PDB file of C-alpha atoms in Angstrom:
ATOM      1  CA  MET A   1     -55.526   7.925   9.789  1.00 60.00           C
ATOM      2  CA  LEU A   2     -54.914   4.643   7.985  1.00 54.00           C
ATOM      3  CA  LEU A   3     -53.997   6.542   4.823  1.00 51.00           C
ATOM      4  CA  LYS A   4     -51.560   8.707   6.791  1.00 56.00           C
ATOM      5  CA  LYS A   5     -49.896   5.658   8.379  1.00 52.00           C
ATOM      6  CA  LEU A   6     -49.683   4.015   4.970  1.00 49.00           C
ATOM      7  CA  SER A   7     -48.020   7.127   3.516  1.00 55.00           C
ATOM      8  CA  VAL A   8     -45.458   7.172   6.342  1.00 51.00           C
ATOM      9  CA  PHE A   9     -44.765   3.465   5.830  1.00 47.00           C
ATOM     10  CA  VAL A  10     -44.332   3.888   2.073  1.00 47.00           C
ATOM     11  CA  GLY A  11     -42.077   6.891   2.640  1.00 50.00           C
ATOM     12  CA  ALA A  12     -39.903   4.998   5.112  1.00 47.00           C
ATOM     13  CA  LEU A  13     -39.747   2.015   2.760  1.00 47.00           C
ATOM     14  CA  LEU A  14     -38.727   4.274  -0.115  1.00 45.00           C
ATOM     15  CA  ILE A  15     -35.943   5.879   1.950  1.00 47.00           C
ATOM     16  CA  SER A  16     -34.751   2.430   3.021  1.00 43.00           C
ATOM     17  CA  CYS A  17     -34.667   1.246  -0.596  1.00 38.00           C
ATOM     18  CA  ILE A  18     -32.741   4.349  -1.688  1.00 43.00           C
ATOM     19  CA  THR A  19     -30.232   3.856   1.157  1.00 42.00           C
ATOM     20  CA  LEU A  20     -29.731   0.198   0.238  1.00 37.00           C
ATOM     21  CA  ALA A  21     -29.310   1.137  -3.412  1.00 38.00           C
ATOM     22  CA  GLN A  22     -26.676   3.752  -2.498  1.00 43.00           C
ATOM     23  CA  GLN A  23     -24.818   1.252  -0.313  1.00 47.00           C
ATOM     24  CA  GLU A  24     -24.893  -1.304  -3.135  1.00 48.00           C
ATOM     25  CA  MET A  25     -23.569   1.300  -5.569  1.00 49.00           C
ATOM     26  CA  ASN A  26     -20.743   2.243  -3.174  1.00 51.00           C
ATOM     27  CA  LEU A  27     -19.797  -1.417  -2.775  1.00 52.00           C
ATOM     28  CA  LYS A  28     -19.631  -1.856  -6.548  1.00 71.00           C
ATOM     29  CA  LYS A  29     -17.300   1.154  -6.758  1.00 72.00           C
ATOM     30  CA  THR A  30     -15.017  -0.122  -4.008  1.00 87.00           C
ATOM     31  CA  ASP A  31     -15.044  -3.578  -5.594  1.00 94.00           C
ATOM     32  CA  GLN A  32     -13.560  -1.972  -8.717  1.00 94.00           C
ATOM     33  CA  VAL A  33     -10.657  -0.800  -6.565  1.00 96.00           C
ATOM     34  CA  PHE A  34     -10.012  -4.253  -5.140  1.00 96.00           C
ATOM     35  CA  ASP A  35     -10.420  -5.909  -8.544  1.00 96.00           C
ATOM     36  CA  ALA A  36      -7.771  -3.562  -9.943  1.00 96.00           C
ATOM     37  CA  PHE A  37      -5.463  -4.254  -6.997  1.00 97.00           C
ATOM     38  CA  LEU A  38      -5.425  -7.963  -7.859  1.00 96.00           C
ATOM     39  CA  GLN A  39      -3.688  -7.090 -11.150  1.00 95.00           C
ATOM     40  CA  CYS A  40      -0.692  -5.652  -9.251  1.00 95.00           C
ATOM     41  CA  ASP A  41      -0.227  -2.596 -11.459  1.00 95.00           C
ATOM     42  CA  LYS A  42      -0.941   1.143 -11.525  1.00 95.00           C
ATOM     43  CA  GLN A  43      -4.636   0.574 -12.326  1.00 96.00           C
ATOM     44  CA  PHE A  44      -5.163   0.098  -8.581  1.00 97.00           C
ATOM     45  CA  PHE A  45      -4.212   3.726  -7.923  1.00 97.00           C
ATOM     46  CA  LYS A  46      -6.260   4.929 -10.880  1.00 97.00           C
ATOM     47  CA  LYS A  47      -9.400   3.157  -9.606  1.00 96.00           C
ATOM     48  CA  LEU A  48      -8.694   4.415  -6.096  1.00 96.00           C
ATOM     49  CA  ALA A  49      -8.728   7.970  -7.467  1.00 97.00           C
ATOM     50  CA  GLU A  50     -11.957   7.387  -9.391  1.00 96.00           C
ATOM     51  CA  ASN A  51     -13.693   5.958  -6.316  1.00 95.00           C
ATOM     52  CA  LYS A  52     -11.989   7.987  -3.598  1.00 95.00           C
ATOM     53  CA  ILE A  53     -15.223   9.181  -1.981  1.00 93.00           C
ATOM     54  CA  SER A  54     -16.591   5.645  -1.648  1.00 93.00           C
ATOM     55  CA  PHE A  55     -13.320   4.188  -0.336  1.00 94.00           C
ATOM     56  CA  ASN A  56     -12.914   7.026   2.170  1.00 94.00           C
ATOM     57  CA  HIS A  57     -15.753   5.460   4.158  1.00 94.00           C
ATOM     58  CA  TYR A  58     -13.347   2.659   5.109  1.00 96.00           C
ATOM     59  CA  VAL A  59      -9.909   4.284   5.225  1.00 96.00           C
ATOM     60  CA  ASP A  60      -8.531   7.776   4.671  1.00 94.00           C
ATOM     61  CA  VAL A  61      -7.316   8.122   1.100  1.00 96.00           C
ATOM     62  CA  THR A  62      -4.661  10.714   0.207  1.00 95.00           C
ATOM     63  CA  THR A  63      -4.189  12.578  -3.072  1.00 96.00           C
ATOM     64  CA  SER A  64      -0.915  14.377  -3.817  1.00 94.00           C
ATOM     65  CA  ASP A  65       0.726  15.330  -7.133  1.00 94.00           C
ATOM     66  CA  ASN A  66      -2.263  13.804  -8.947  1.00 95.00           C
ATOM     67  CA  VAL A  67      -1.666  10.399  -7.313  1.00 96.00           C
ATOM     68  CA  THR A  68      -4.229   8.837  -4.985  1.00 97.00           C
ATOM     69  CA  TYR A  69      -3.110   6.247  -2.460  1.00 97.00           C
ATOM     70  CA  ILE A  70      -3.693   4.835   1.027  1.00 97.00           C
ATOM     71  CA  SER A  71      -1.222   6.472   3.371  1.00 93.00           C
ATOM     72  CA  VAL A  72       0.713   4.717   6.134  1.00 95.00           C
ATOM     73  CA  GLU A  73       2.997   6.295   8.732  1.00 93.00           C
ATOM     74  CA  SER A  74       6.145   4.682   7.316  1.00 92.00           C
ATOM     75  CA  ILE A  75       6.974   2.318   4.440  1.00 93.00           C
ATOM     76  CA  LYS A  76       9.929   0.879   6.356  1.00 89.00           C
ATOM     77  CA  ASN A  77       9.881  -2.392   8.308  1.00 81.00           C
ATOM     78  CA  GLY A  78       7.845  -2.205  11.533  1.00 83.00           C
ATOM     79  CA  GLU A  79       4.289  -1.689  12.696  1.00 85.00           C
ATOM     80  CA  GLU A  80       4.074   1.780  11.096  1.00 92.00           C
ATOM     81  CA  ASN A  81       3.783   0.358   7.565  1.00 95.00           C
ATOM     82  CA  LYS A  82       0.155  -0.641   8.061  1.00 95.00           C
ATOM     83  CA  VAL A  83      -3.098   1.156   8.775  1.00 97.00           C
ATOM     84  CA  THR A  84      -6.307  -0.271  10.269  1.00 97.00           C
ATOM     85  CA  PHE A  85      -9.540   0.602   8.483  1.00 98.00           C
ATOM     86  CA  LYS A  86     -12.083   2.884  10.163  1.00 96.00           C
ATOM     87  CA  LYS A  87     -14.622   0.161   9.471  1.00 96.00           C
ATOM     88  CA  VAL A  88     -14.229  -3.178   7.739  1.00 97.00           C
ATOM     89  CA  TYR A  89     -14.782  -3.360   4.008  1.00 94.00           C
ATOM     90  CA  PRO A  90     -16.740  -6.361   2.681  1.00 95.00           C
ATOM     91  CA  TYR A  91     -15.506  -7.849  -0.587  1.00 96.00           C
ATOM     92  CA  HIS A  92     -17.542 -10.797  -1.900  1.00 95.00           C
ATOM     93  CA  GLY A  93     -17.923 -12.235   1.591  1.00 95.00           C
ATOM     94  CA  LEU A  94     -14.373 -11.436   2.704  1.00 97.00           C
ATOM     95  CA  THR A  95     -13.657  -8.900   5.452  1.00 98.00           C
ATOM     96  CA  VAL A  96     -10.929  -6.397   4.612  1.00 98.00           C
ATOM     97  CA  SER A  97      -9.703  -4.630   7.763  1.00 98.00           C
ATOM     98  CA  GLY A  98      -6.346  -3.016   6.928  1.00 97.00           C
ATOM     99  CA  TYR A  99      -3.729  -1.996   4.387  1.00 98.00           C
ATOM    100  CA  ARG A 100       0.067  -2.439   4.332  1.00 97.00           C
ATOM    101  CA  ASN A 101       2.790  -0.684   2.313  1.00 97.00           C
ATOM    102  CA  LEU A 102       6.356  -1.928   2.825  1.00 96.00           C
ATOM    103  CA  ASN A 103       9.677  -1.203   1.099  1.00 93.00           C
ATOM    104  CA  ILE A 104      12.828  -3.251   1.842  1.00 91.00           C
ATOM    105  CA  SER A 105      16.191  -2.388   0.258  1.00 84.00           C
ATOM    106  CA  THR A 106      19.068  -4.874   0.407  1.00 82.00           C
ATOM    107  CA  ALA A 107      22.725  -4.552  -0.560  1.00 75.00           C
ATOM    108  CA  THR A 108      22.882  -7.777  -2.582  1.00 74.00           C
ATOM    109  CA  SER A 109      19.329  -8.906  -3.393  1.00 75.00           C
ATOM    110  CA  GLY A 110      17.820  -5.722  -4.802  1.00 79.00           C
ATOM    111  CA  LYS A 111      14.714  -3.906  -3.697  1.00 87.00           C
ATOM    112  CA  PHE A 112      11.421  -5.353  -2.478  1.00 92.00           C
ATOM    113  CA  TYR A 113       8.098  -3.521  -2.544  1.00 96.00           C
ATOM    114  CA  TYR A 114       4.925  -4.951  -0.997  1.00 97.00           C
ATOM    115  CA  TRP A 115       1.479  -3.382  -0.939  1.00 98.00           C
ATOM    116  CA  GLY A 116      -1.910  -4.860  -0.164  1.00 97.00           C
ATOM    117  CA  PHE A 117      -4.635  -5.713   2.285  1.00 98.00           C
ATOM    118  CA  ILE A 118      -5.118  -7.432   5.618  1.00 98.00           C
ATOM    119  CA  LEU A 119      -8.216  -9.616   5.850  1.00 98.00           C
ATOM    120  CA  ASP A 120     -10.078 -11.055   8.818  1.00 98.00           C
ATOM    121  CA  ASN A 121     -10.250 -14.374   6.995  1.00 98.00           C
ATOM    122  CA  SER A 122      -8.124 -17.505   6.853  1.00 96.00           C
ATOM    123  CA  VAL A 123      -6.015 -18.337   3.812  1.00 96.00           C
ATOM    124  CA  GLU A 124      -8.416 -21.127   2.873  1.00 95.00           C
ATOM    125  CA  GLU A 125     -11.392 -18.751   3.011  1.00 97.00           C
ATOM    126  CA  VAL A 126      -9.612 -16.317   0.707  1.00 97.00           C
ATOM    127  CA  LYS A 127      -8.678 -19.072  -1.755  1.00 96.00           C
ATOM    128  CA  LYS A 128     -12.257 -20.358  -1.834  1.00 95.00           C
ATOM    129  CA  THR A 129     -13.540 -16.860  -2.551  1.00 96.00           C
ATOM    130  CA  LEU A 130     -10.978 -15.808  -5.161  1.00 95.00           C
ATOM    131  CA  THR A 131     -11.539 -18.863  -7.332  1.00 92.00           C
ATOM    132  CA  ASP A 132     -10.526 -17.097 -10.558  1.00 92.00           C
ATOM    133  CA  ILE A 133      -6.952 -16.900  -9.293  1.00 95.00           C
ATOM    134  CA  ASN A 134      -4.642 -19.842  -9.923  1.00 93.00           C
ATOM    135  CA  TRP A 135      -2.911 -20.169  -6.557  1.00 94.00           C
ATOM    136  CA  GLN A 136       0.429 -21.955  -6.355  1.00 91.00           C
ATOM    137  CA  LYS A 137       2.254 -23.177  -3.261  1.00 90.00           C
ATOM    138  CA  TYR A 138       5.166 -20.792  -2.627  1.00 89.00           C
ATOM    139  CA  ASN A 139       6.254 -22.310   0.690  1.00 88.00           C
ATOM    140  CA  SER A 140       4.600 -23.925   3.703  1.00 85.00           C
ATOM    141  CA  ASN A 141       2.852 -20.696   4.740  1.00 89.00           C
ATOM    142  CA  ILE A 142       2.472 -18.692   1.544  1.00 94.00           C
ATOM    143  CA  TYR A 143       0.672 -19.042  -1.797  1.00 95.00           C
ATOM    144  CA  ASN A 144       1.364 -16.927  -4.854  1.00 94.00           C
ATOM    145  CA  ALA A 145      -0.267 -16.299  -8.214  1.00 95.00           C
ATOM    146  CA  ASN A 146       0.117 -14.383 -11.481  1.00 93.00           C
ATOM    147  CA  ALA A 147       3.922 -14.375 -11.218  1.00 93.00           C
ATOM    148  CA  LYS A 148       5.491 -12.192 -13.915  1.00 93.00           C
ATOM    149  CA  ILE A 149       9.059 -11.359 -14.912  1.00 91.00           C
ATOM    150  CA  TYR A 150      10.476  -8.308 -16.665  1.00 90.00           C
ATOM    151  CA  GLU A 151      13.786  -8.615 -18.495  1.00 86.00           C
ATOM    152  CA  ILE A 152      15.308  -5.145 -18.781  1.00 78.00           C
ATOM    153  CA  LYS A 153      17.616  -6.098 -21.685  1.00 74.00           C
ATOM    154  CA  SER A 154      14.939  -7.935 -23.654  1.00 71.00           C
ATOM    155  CA  HIS A 155      13.595  -4.667 -25.118  1.00 65.00           C
ATOM    156  CA  SER A 156      10.128  -6.212 -25.165  1.00 65.00           C
ATOM    157  CA  TYR A 157       8.957  -3.723 -22.520  1.00 66.00           C
ATOM    158  CA  SER A 158       6.341  -6.152 -21.314  1.00 84.00           C
ATOM    159  CA  TRP A 159       5.853  -8.560 -18.443  1.00 88.00           C
ATOM    160  CA  GLN A 160       6.069 -12.260 -19.229  1.00 89.00           C
ATOM    161  CA  ASP A 161       4.715 -15.224 -17.253  1.00 88.00           C
ATOM    162  CA  ASN A 162       7.228 -16.522 -14.745  1.00 86.00           C
ATOM    163  CA  PRO A 163       6.745 -20.226 -14.007  1.00 78.00           C
ATOM    164  CA  TYR A 164       9.897 -20.279 -11.859  1.00 76.00           C
ATOM    165  CA  SER A 165       8.778 -18.036  -9.013  1.00 77.00           C
ATOM    166  CA  ILE A 166      10.275 -19.986  -6.097  1.00 71.00           C
ATOM    167  CA  ASP A 167      10.920 -19.094  -2.472  1.00 71.00           C
ATOM    168  CA  ASN A 168      14.518 -18.072  -1.633  1.00 66.00           C
ATOM    169  CA  VAL A 169      15.363 -17.557  -5.319  1.00 69.00           C
ATOM    170  CA  ILE A 170      15.920 -13.871  -6.042  1.00 75.00           C
ATOM    171  CA  PRO A 171      15.541 -12.290  -9.491  1.00 78.00           C
ATOM    172  CA  LYS A 172      18.761 -12.276 -11.504  1.00 79.00           C
ATOM    173  CA  ILE A 173      20.555  -9.029 -12.290  1.00 82.00           C
ATOM    174  CA  GLY A 174      18.774  -7.127 -15.034  1.00 85.00           C
ATOM    175  CA  SER A 175      15.347  -8.543 -14.217  1.00 87.00           C
ATOM    176  CA  ALA A 176      12.417  -7.788 -11.951  1.00 90.00           C
ATOM    177  CA  GLU A 177       9.527  -9.900 -10.724  1.00 93.00           C
ATOM    178  CA  LYS A 178       6.026  -9.174  -9.553  1.00 94.00           C
ATOM    179  CA  SER A 179       3.473 -11.485  -8.025  1.00 95.00           C
ATOM    180  CA  LEU A 180       0.374 -11.748  -5.865  1.00 96.00           C
ATOM    181  CA  PHE A 181       0.986 -13.291  -2.435  1.00 97.00           C
ATOM    182  CA  LEU A 182      -1.410 -14.799   0.101  1.00 97.00           C
ATOM    183  CA  GLU A 183       0.052 -15.308   3.559  1.00 96.00           C
ATOM    184  CA  MET A 184      -1.176 -16.557   6.921  1.00 94.00           C
ATOM    185  CA  LEU A 185      -1.222 -14.126   9.843  1.00 95.00           C
ATOM    186  CA  PRO A 186      -1.950 -14.702  13.564  1.00 93.00           C
ATOM    187  CA  ASN A 187      -5.514 -14.582  14.919  1.00 91.00           C
ATOM    188  CA  ASN A 188      -7.011 -16.265  11.848  1.00 92.00           C
ATOM    189  CA  GLN A 189      -6.134 -13.320   9.615  1.00 97.00           C
ATOM    190  CA  SER A 190      -4.406 -13.307   6.248  1.00 97.00           C
ATOM    191  CA  GLN A 191      -2.445 -10.866   4.127  1.00 97.00           C
ATOM    192  CA  LEU A 192      -3.019 -10.409   0.419  1.00 98.00           C
ATOM    193  CA  THR A 193      -0.207  -8.381  -1.133  1.00 98.00           C
ATOM    194  CA  CYS A 194       1.335  -7.546  -4.452  1.00 97.00           C
ATOM    195  CA  SER A 195       5.114  -7.656  -4.659  1.00 95.00           C
ATOM    196  CA  LEU A 196       7.627  -5.995  -6.945  1.00 95.00           C
ATOM    197  CA  GLN A 197      11.236  -7.012  -6.463  1.00 92.00           C
ATOM    198  CA  GLY A 198      14.657  -7.348  -8.031  1.00 89.00           C
ATOM    199  CA  ASP A 199      16.508  -4.916 -10.277  1.00 87.00           C
ATOM    200  CA  VAL A 200      13.887  -2.191 -10.003  1.00 89.00           C
ATOM    201  CA  ASP A 201      14.863   1.231 -11.305  1.00 88.00           C
ATOM    202  CA  LYS A 202      12.760   4.370 -10.853  1.00 91.00           C
ATOM    203  CA  THR A 203      11.204   4.214 -14.321  1.00 90.00           C
ATOM    204  CA  LEU A 204       9.918   0.698 -13.779  1.00 90.00           C
ATOM    205  CA  LEU A 205       8.915   1.379 -10.173  1.00 93.00           C
ATOM    206  CA  TYR A 206       6.897   4.504 -10.902  1.00 94.00           C
ATOM    207  CA  SER A 207       5.136   2.837 -13.847  1.00 93.00           C
ATOM    208  CA  ILE A 208       3.598   0.390 -11.363  1.00 95.00           C
ATOM    209  CA  ARG A 209       3.811   2.288  -8.071  1.00 96.00           C
ATOM    210  CA  PRO A 210       3.209   6.005  -8.739  1.00 96.00           C
ATOM    211  CA  ASP A 211       2.517   6.418  -5.021  1.00 96.00           C
ATOM    212  CA  ILE A 212       6.140   5.634  -4.120  1.00 95.00           C
ATOM    213  CA  LYS A 213       7.357   8.695  -6.024  1.00 93.00           C
ATOM    214  CA  VAL A 214       5.026  10.892  -3.989  1.00 94.00           C
ATOM    215  CA  ILE A 215       5.849   9.180  -0.683  1.00 92.00           C
ATOM    216  CA  VAL A 216       9.624   9.453  -1.225  1.00 89.00           C
ATOM    217  CA  LYS A 217       9.276  13.125  -2.139  1.00 87.00           C
ATOM    218  CA  LYS A 218       7.259  13.725   1.035  1.00 78.00           C
ATOM    219  CA  MET A 219       9.855  11.870   3.128  1.00 69.00           C
ATOM    220  CA  GLU A 220      12.677  13.952   1.649  1.00 71.00           C
ATOM    221  CA  ILE A 221      10.847  17.201   2.443  1.00 68.00           C
ATOM    222  CA  GLU A 222      10.154  16.060   6.003  1.00 58.00           C
ATOM    223  CA  HIS A 223      13.804  15.031   6.432  1.00 49.00           C
ATOM    224  CA  LYS A 224      15.021  18.450   5.238  1.00 61.00           C
ATOM    225  CA  GLU A 225      12.601  20.256   7.548  1.00 60.00           C
ATOM    226  CA  SER A 226      13.651  18.062  10.477  1.00 56.00           C
ATOM    227  CA  SER A 227      17.363  18.640   9.768  1.00 56.00           C
ATOM    228  CA  LYS A 228      16.728  22.384   9.530  1.00 56.00           C
ATOM    229  CA  LYS A 229      14.952  22.429  12.915  1.00 56.00           C
ATOM    230  CA  ILE A 230      17.732  20.404  14.550  1.00 59.00           C
ATOM    231  CA  LYS A 231      20.324  22.840  13.151  1.00 57.00           C
ATOM    232  CA  GLN A 232      18.324  25.820  14.418  1.00 54.00           C
ATOM    233  CA  LEU A 233      18.015  24.273  17.896  1.00 59.00           C
ATOM    234  CA  LYS A 234      21.757  23.573  18.020  1.00 60.00           C
ATOM    235  CA  GLU A 235      22.534  27.153  17.003  1.00 57.00           C
ATOM    236  CA  LEU A 236      20.126  28.496  19.606  1.00 60.00           C
ATOM    237  CA  ASP A 237      21.600  26.268  22.289  1.00 60.00           C
ATOM    238  CA  TYR A 238      25.103  27.372  21.265  1.00 56.00           C
ATOM    239  CA  LYS A 239      24.165  31.042  21.640  1.00 61.00           C
ATOM    240  CA  LYS A 240      22.823  30.370  25.135  1.00 62.00           C
ATOM    241  CA  GLN A 241      26.133  28.926  26.343  1.00 58.00           C
ATOM    242  CA  PRO A 242      28.271  31.064  28.675  1.00 58.00           C
ATOM    243  CA  GLN A 243      31.086  32.932  26.882  1.00 56.00           C
ATOM    244  CA  ASN A 244      33.812  30.792  28.455  1.00 56.00           C
ATOM    245  CA  GLU A 245      32.129  27.594  27.131  1.00 58.00           C
ATOM    246  CA  VAL A 246      31.819  29.150  23.683  1.00 53.00           C
ATOM    247  CA  TYR A 247      35.529  29.974  23.765  1.00 53.00           C
ATOM    248  CA  ILE A 248      36.402  26.408  24.804  1.00 54.00           C
ATOM    249  CA  ASN A 249      34.220  24.933  22.024  1.00 59.00           C
ATOM    250  CA  LEU A 250      35.796  27.221  19.479  1.00 50.00           C
ATOM    251  CA  GLN A 251      39.231  26.129  20.663  1.00 57.00           C
ATOM    252  CA  LYS A 252      38.239  22.497  20.236  1.00 59.00           C
ATOM    253  CA  GLN A 253      36.961  23.097  16.717  1.00 58.00           C
ATOM    254  CA  SER A 254      40.106  25.011  15.620  1.00 53.00           C
TER     255      SER A 254
END
């Protein structure tokens, strides 16, 4: 009896150890995704693809046209540009609870792209954890780091350090900027996002944000389908009108 109990105990202990080892392995995989995100380039999407199964435990990950990304309802301004995780994701003591993907186009200041994570931690907690990052004061509520600038006419085809990343100063024509931002949110939360802004053409955009190409394509298809349905409904409604109303409408259109 004692031997049987001991065997059950050892078996349970072995299963527990295997489970813990699997959880630790999954965390290491998801940490690779977050590590890549901090670089603010396409490696984030590459690592997301490599570790899709592990990251799917926290949030639904989409793959389309060989690009893997975290999908939101809309990339326009509003509440639809963020998604809450199915369960929080722990990253070196931080609690990651959501993801945001936002695109803002302006007539005079260029285009602004933001993508990143929402954390259930204060700004100070994030700074104390991410000690390898050289945070700079951007304004009273925001810190930034790893600011880079890309001069389209320089022909260097590489990002250079940008020591002049200042709030309310937009990139000059012919240049683009990218940076890592840390911002306070209500309820003791914070937002850690990458930004790409300025004179951003499609070639430059897709080299960093391959997901945008897929999202825009999807939006265009949905818009065409929606327009087609609206047209069909209008035609159907027109056919249902009494003949005298149809005659009047035709007279108005002529």
